[in-house]
PDB file of C-alpha atoms in Angstrom:
ATOM      1  CA  UNK A  21      -2.732 -39.544 -69.840  1.00 35.00           C
ATOM      2  CA  UNK A  22      -0.361 -40.770 -67.110  1.00 42.00           C
ATOM      3  CA  UNK A  23       0.866 -37.215 -66.646  1.00 43.00           C
ATOM      4  CA  UNK A  24      -2.549 -35.993 -65.539  1.00 55.00           C
ATOM      5  CA  UNK A  25      -2.840 -38.092 -62.339  1.00 61.00           C
ATOM      6  CA  UNK A  26       0.698 -37.110 -61.344  1.00 65.00           C
ATOM      7  CA  UNK A  27      -0.143 -33.467 -61.861  1.00 70.00           C
ATOM      8  CA  UNK A  28      -3.361 -33.788 -59.861  1.00 86.00           C
ATOM      9  CA  UNK A  29      -1.427 -35.657 -57.189  1.00 87.00           C
ATOM     10  CA  UNK A  30       1.017 -32.735 -56.923  1.00 88.00           C
ATOM     11  CA  UNK A  31      -1.818 -30.186 -56.906  1.00 91.00           C
ATOM     12  CA  UNK A  32      -3.649 -32.117 -54.141  1.00 91.00           C
ATOM     13  CA  UNK A  33      -0.441 -32.320 -52.126  1.00 92.00           C
ATOM     14  CA  UNK A  34       0.205 -28.600 -52.559  1.00 93.00           C
ATOM     15  CA  UNK A  35      -3.365 -27.842 -51.623  1.00 94.00           C
ATOM     16  CA  UNK A  36      -3.205 -29.943 -48.424  1.00 94.00           C
ATOM     17  CA  UNK A  37       0.152 -28.442 -47.424  1.00 95.00           C
ATOM     18  CA  UNK A  38      -1.210 -24.888 -47.947  1.00 95.00           C
ATOM     19  CA  UNK A  39      -4.257 -25.794 -45.869  1.00 97.00           C
ATOM     20  CA  UNK A  40      -2.034 -27.170 -43.083  1.00 96.00           C
ATOM     21  CA  UNK A  41       0.184 -24.088 -43.233  1.00 95.00           C
ATOM     22  CA  UNK A  42      -2.858 -21.806 -43.144  1.00 96.00           C
ATOM     23  CA  UNK A  43      -4.196 -23.658 -40.069  1.00 97.00           C
ATOM     24  CA  UNK A  44      -0.796 -23.216 -38.381  1.00 96.00           C
ATOM     25  CA  UNK A  45      -0.900 -19.474 -39.121  1.00 96.00           C
ATOM     26  CA  UNK A  46      -4.499 -19.197 -37.916  1.00 97.00           C
ATOM     27  CA  UNK A  47      -3.665 -21.121 -34.766  1.00 97.00           C
ATOM     28  CA  UNK A  48      -0.737 -18.765 -34.049  1.00 96.00           C
ATOM     29  CA  UNK A  49      -2.907 -15.735 -34.694  1.00 96.00           C
ATOM     30  CA  UNK A  50      -5.641 -17.142 -32.463  1.00 97.00           C
ATOM     31  CA  UNK A  51      -3.141 -17.906 -29.711  1.00 97.00           C
ATOM     32  CA  UNK A  52      -1.661 -14.388 -29.907  1.00 97.00           C
ATOM     33  CA  UNK A  53      -5.144 -12.788 -29.933  1.00 97.00           C
ATOM     34  CA  UNK A  54      -6.294 -14.780 -26.925  1.00 97.00           C
ATOM     35  CA  UNK A  55      -3.145 -13.880 -24.952  1.00 97.00           C
ATOM     36  CA  UNK A  56      -3.481 -10.223 -25.974  1.00 97.00           C
ATOM     37  CA  UNK A  57      -7.133 -10.198 -24.767  1.00 97.00           C
ATOM     38  CA  UNK A  58      -6.144 -11.840 -21.468  1.00 97.00           C
ATOM     39  CA  UNK A  59      -3.340  -9.370 -21.003  1.00 97.00           C
ATOM     40  CA  UNK A  60      -5.587  -6.435 -21.716  1.00 97.00           C
ATOM     41  CA  UNK A  61      -8.247  -7.677 -19.316  1.00 97.00           C
ATOM     42  CA  UNK A  62      -5.719  -8.157 -16.499  1.00 97.00           C
ATOM     43  CA  UNK A  63      -4.105  -4.772 -17.238  1.00 97.00           C
ATOM     44  CA  UNK A  64      -7.510  -3.026 -17.164  1.00 97.00           C
ATOM     45  CA  UNK A  65      -8.331  -4.756 -13.902  1.00 97.00           C
ATOM     46  CA  UNK A  66      -5.026  -3.553 -12.382  1.00 97.00           C
ATOM     47  CA  UNK A  67      -5.749   0.046 -13.476  1.00 97.00           C
ATOM     48  CA  UNK A  68      -9.304  -0.205 -12.200  1.00 97.00           C
ATOM     49  CA  UNK A  69      -8.103  -1.465  -8.797  1.00 97.00           C
ATOM     50  CA  UNK A  70      -5.882   1.663  -8.480  1.00 97.00           C
ATOM     51  CA  UNK A  71      -8.776   3.864  -9.630  1.00 97.00           C
ATOM     52  CA  UNK A  72     -11.045   2.250  -7.003  1.00 98.00           C
ATOM     53  CA  UNK A  73      -8.402   2.883  -4.361  1.00 97.00           C
ATOM     54  CA  UNK A  74      -8.164   6.506  -5.521  1.00 97.00           C
ATOM     55  CA  UNK A  75     -12.003   6.821  -5.295  1.00 97.00           C
ATOM     56  CA  UNK A  76     -11.941   5.253  -1.832  1.00 98.00           C
ATOM     57  CA  UNK A  77      -9.282   7.727  -0.678  1.00 98.00           C
ATOM     58  CA  UNK A  78     -11.297  10.646  -2.131  1.00 97.00           C
ATOM     59  CA  UNK A  79     -14.359   9.408  -0.248  1.00 98.00           C
ATOM     60  CA  UNK A  80     -12.372   9.097   2.968  1.00 98.00           C
ATOM     61  CA  UNK A  81     -11.067  12.620   2.432  1.00 97.00           C
ATOM     62  CA  UNK A  82     -14.595  13.919   2.061  1.00 97.00           C
ATOM     63  CA  UNK A  83     -15.700  12.140   5.255  1.00 97.00           C
ATOM     64  CA  UNK A  84     -12.726  13.321   7.280  1.00 97.00           C
ATOM     65  CA  UNK A  85     -13.190  16.905   6.120  1.00 96.00           C
ATOM     66  CA  UNK A  86     -16.872  16.730   6.988  1.00 96.00           C
ATOM     67  CA  UNK A  87     -15.969  15.463  10.468  1.00 95.00           C
ATOM     68  CA  UNK A  88     -13.368  18.211  10.725  1.00 95.00           C
ATOM     69  CA  UNK A  89     -16.018  20.770   9.810  1.00 93.00           C
ATOM     70  CA  UNK A  90     -18.281  19.442  12.581  1.00 93.00           C
ATOM     71  CA  UNK A  91     -15.353  19.755  14.939  1.00 90.00           C
ATOM     72  CA  UNK A  92     -15.072  23.432  14.024  1.00 88.00           C
ATOM     73  CA  UNK A  93     -18.746  23.896  14.855  1.00 87.00           C
ATOM     74  CA  UNK A  94     -18.144  22.328  18.271  1.00 86.00           C
ATOM     75  CA  UNK A  95     -15.034  24.455  18.873  1.00 82.00           C
ATOM     76  CA  UNK A  96     -16.877  27.641  17.899  1.00 80.00           C
ATOM     77  CA  UNK A  97     -19.741  26.711  20.255  1.00 79.00           C
ATOM     78  CA  UNK A  98     -17.275  26.127  23.112  1.00 76.00           C
ATOM     79  CA  UNK A  99     -15.889  29.647  22.669  1.00 73.00           C
ATOM     80  CA  UNK A 100     -19.365  31.200  22.675  1.00 69.00           C
ATOM     81  CA  UNK A 101     -20.551  29.408  25.750  1.00 66.00           C
ATOM     82  CA  UNK A 102     -17.396  29.537  27.789  1.00 62.00           C
ATOM     83  CA  UNK A 103     -18.013  31.594  30.934  1.00 63.00           C
ATOM     84  CA  UNK A 104     -15.959  34.653  31.783  1.00 62.00           C
ATOM     85  CA  UNK A 105     -13.169  34.062  34.217  1.00 63.00           C
ATOM     86  CA  UNK A 106     -14.174  34.345  37.844  1.00 62.00           C
ATOM     87  CA  UNK A 107     -12.790  37.263  39.852  1.00 66.00           C
ATOM     88  CA  UNK A 108      -9.433  36.516  41.347  1.00 65.00           C
ATOM     89  CA  UNK A 109      -8.745  37.043  45.014  1.00 69.00           C
ATOM     90  CA  UNK A 110      -5.365  38.479  43.992  1.00 68.00           C
ATOM     91  CA  UNK A 111      -6.638  41.285  41.946  1.00 65.00           C
ATOM     92  CA  UNK A 112      -8.095  42.137  38.661  1.00 67.00           C
ATOM     93  CA  UNK A 113      -8.583  39.459  35.971  1.00 66.00           C
ATOM     94  CA  UNK A 114      -8.524  40.566  32.328  1.00 70.00           C
ATOM     95  CA  UNK A 115     -11.728  40.144  30.411  1.00 71.00           C
ATOM     96  CA  UNK A 116     -11.859  37.392  27.804  1.00 71.00           C
ATOM     97  CA  UNK A 117     -10.780  38.334  24.276  1.00 77.00           C
ATOM     98  CA  UNK A 118     -13.270  36.253  22.284  1.00 76.00           C
ATOM     99  CA  UNK A 119     -11.997  37.569  18.927  1.00 83.00           C
ATOM    100  CA  UNK A 120      -8.432  36.475  19.735  1.00 86.00           C
ATOM    101  CA  UNK A 121      -9.596  33.066  20.985  1.00 83.00           C
ATOM    102  CA  UNK A 122     -11.692  32.666  17.842  1.00 85.00           C
ATOM    103  CA  UNK A 123      -8.782  33.628  15.584  1.00 89.00           C
ATOM    104  CA  UNK A 124      -6.398  31.193  17.329  1.00 90.00           C
ATOM    105  CA  UNK A 125      -8.837  28.311  17.208  1.00 89.00           C
ATOM    106  CA  UNK A 126      -9.711  29.097  13.616  1.00 90.00           C
ATOM    107  CA  UNK A 127      -6.003  29.186  12.671  1.00 94.00           C
ATOM    108  CA  UNK A 128      -5.408  25.838  14.390  1.00 93.00           C
ATOM    109  CA  UNK A 129      -8.473  24.390  12.705  1.00 93.00           C
ATOM    110  CA  UNK A 130      -7.376  25.673   9.291  1.00 95.00           C
ATOM    111  CA  UNK A 131      -3.848  24.300   9.816  1.00 96.00           C
ATOM    112  CA  UNK A 132      -5.325  20.886  10.651  1.00 95.00           C
ATOM    113  CA  UNK A 133      -7.615  21.060   7.630  1.00 96.00           C
ATOM    114  CA  UNK A 134      -4.690  21.956   5.357  1.00 97.00           C
ATOM    115  CA  UNK A 135      -2.685  19.000   6.794  1.00 97.00           C
ATOM    116  CA  UNK A 136      -5.617  16.636   6.187  1.00 97.00           C
ATOM    117  CA  UNK A 137      -6.137  17.866   2.621  1.00 97.00           C
ATOM    118  CA  UNK A 138      -2.416  17.703   1.834  1.00 97.00           C
ATOM    119  CA  UNK A 139      -2.120  14.179   3.165  1.00 97.00           C
ATOM    120  CA  UNK A 140      -5.160  12.950   1.175  1.00 97.00           C
ATOM    121  CA  UNK A 141      -4.182  14.878  -1.933  1.00 98.00           C
ATOM    122  CA  UNK A 142      -0.751  13.289  -1.843  1.00 98.00           C
ATOM    123  CA  UNK A 143      -2.274   9.864  -1.649  1.00 97.00           C
ATOM    124  CA  UNK A 144      -4.721  10.646  -4.435  1.00 97.00           C
ATOM    125  CA  UNK A 145      -1.902  11.975  -6.565  1.00 98.00           C
ATOM    126  CA  UNK A 146       0.159   8.819  -5.911  1.00 97.00           C
ATOM    127  CA  UNK A 147      -2.775   6.735  -7.140  1.00 97.00           C
ATOM    128  CA  UNK A 148      -2.988   8.846 -10.288  1.00 97.00           C
ATOM    129  CA  UNK A 149       0.784   8.523 -10.812  1.00 97.00           C
ATOM    130  CA  UNK A 150       0.482   4.750 -10.271  1.00 97.00           C
ATOM    131  CA  UNK A 151      -2.265   4.609 -12.906  1.00 97.00           C
ATOM    132  CA  UNK A 152      -0.173   6.608 -15.375  1.00 97.00           C
ATOM    133  CA  UNK A 153       2.888   4.441 -14.666  1.00 97.00           C
ATOM    134  CA  UNK A 154       0.855   1.263 -15.134  1.00 97.00           C
ATOM    135  CA  UNK A 155      -0.548   2.497 -18.432  1.00 97.00           C
ATOM    136  CA  UNK A 156       2.919   3.427 -19.654  1.00 97.00           C
ATOM    137  CA  UNK A 157       4.379   0.062 -18.535  1.00 97.00           C
ATOM    138  CA  UNK A 158       1.498  -1.857 -20.082  1.00 97.00           C
ATOM    139  CA  UNK A 159       1.841   0.032 -23.379  1.00 97.00           C
ATOM    140  CA  UNK A 160       5.541  -0.780 -23.426  1.00 97.00           C
ATOM    141  CA  UNK A 161       4.883  -4.432 -22.543  1.00 97.00           C
ATOM    142  CA  UNK A 162       2.165  -4.668 -25.175  1.00 97.00           C
ATOM    143  CA  UNK A 163       4.492  -3.168 -27.819  1.00 97.00           C
ATOM    144  CA  UNK A 164       7.231  -5.655 -26.920  1.00 97.00           C
ATOM    145  CA  UNK A 165       4.691  -8.499 -27.038  1.00 97.00           C
ATOM    146  CA  UNK A 166       3.385  -7.330 -30.438  1.00 97.00           C
ATOM    147  CA  UNK A 167       6.958  -7.250 -31.758  1.00 97.00           C
ATOM    148  CA  UNK A 168       7.536 -10.758 -30.404  1.00 97.00           C
ATOM    149  CA  UNK A 169       4.292 -11.949 -32.000  1.00 97.00           C
ATOM    150  CA  UNK A 170       5.410 -10.483 -35.359  1.00 97.00           C
ATOM    151  CA  UNK A 171       8.725 -12.260 -34.973  1.00 97.00           C
ATOM    152  CA  UNK A 172       6.955 -15.515 -34.203  1.00 97.00           C
ATOM    153  CA  UNK A 173       4.781 -15.104 -37.270  1.00 96.00           C
ATOM    154  CA  UNK A 174       7.808 -14.257 -39.477  1.00 97.00           C
ATOM    155  CA  UNK A 175       9.593 -17.318 -38.108  1.00 97.00           C
ATOM    156  CA  UNK A 176       6.600 -19.498 -38.861  1.00 96.00           C
ATOM    157  CA  UNK A 177       6.345 -18.159 -42.429  1.00 95.00           C
ATOM    158  CA  UNK A 178      10.094 -18.599 -42.964  1.00 96.00           C
ATOM    159  CA  UNK A 179       9.906 -22.160 -41.614  1.00 96.00           C
ATOM    160  CA  UNK A 180       6.915 -22.917 -43.825  1.00 95.00           C
ATOM    161  CA  UNK A 181       8.698 -21.445 -46.896  1.00 94.00           C
ATOM    162  CA  UNK A 182      11.866 -23.459 -46.118  1.00 95.00           C
ATOM    163  CA  UNK A 183       9.931 -26.705 -45.618  1.00 94.00           C
ATOM    164  CA  UNK A 184       7.262 -26.259 -48.250  1.00 93.00           C
ATOM    165  CA  UNK A 185       8.816 -28.468 -50.963  1.00 93.00           C
ATOM    166  CA  UNK A 186       9.677 -31.347 -48.564  1.00 94.00           C
ATOM    167  CA  UNK A 187       6.171 -31.104 -47.030  1.00 93.00           C
ATOM    168  CA  UNK A 188       4.597 -31.313 -50.467  1.00 91.00           C
ATOM    169  CA  UNK A 189       6.730 -34.366 -51.364  1.00 92.00           C
ATOM    170  CA  UNK A 190       5.789 -36.101 -48.125  1.00 93.00           C
ATOM    171  CA  UNK A 191       2.122 -35.330 -48.779  1.00 91.00           C
ATOM    172  CA  UNK A 192       2.444 -36.676 -52.307  1.00 90.00           C
ATOM    173  CA  UNK A 193       3.874 -39.929 -50.910  1.00 91.00           C
ATOM    174  CA  UNK A 194       0.990 -40.218 -48.419  1.00 90.00           C
ATOM    175  CA  UNK A 195      -1.550 -39.651 -51.130  1.00 87.00           C
ATOM    176  CA  UNK A 196       0.104 -42.240 -53.374  1.00 87.00           C
ATOM    177  CA  UNK A 197       0.104 -44.787 -50.572  1.00 86.00           C
ATOM    178  CA  UNK A 198      -3.560 -44.289 -49.775  1.00 78.00           C
TER     179      UNK A 198
END
């Protein structure tokens, strides 16, 4: 019968060591999960900030183009209501060429509009590129972190395997002494 308590003592020690090792693994997993969630939240916030900036630029573009459209209405009205040149004391003055004036003003207005659109489109495209770059960088960083987490887990398991027998013996000693 003396063998039975020794065997139970060993089983109790093994059970406690396995529980402690499981808690270590769970703590490591929980730590990695918490860090991953924090990283994902901060990454998403960074991407959202760039998206908000892109939306702000698009809204500014719309407002500037609307103001530019109103400017065209004003320019067109100025042509229509501009009086004909007064007769010159030095001779004949040519009549106004409203079509030419209109074409020139319209060309200038269209050039300005194109410049506005190009500038805003470039800024919007830079925001989109920044979002894509952030996503790519975050995916790479997350893959590296996942690899590091796997290595940490493998190191923990290897350490636990290497120290299992001595941990069980220490636990047996503690149980005997209590």
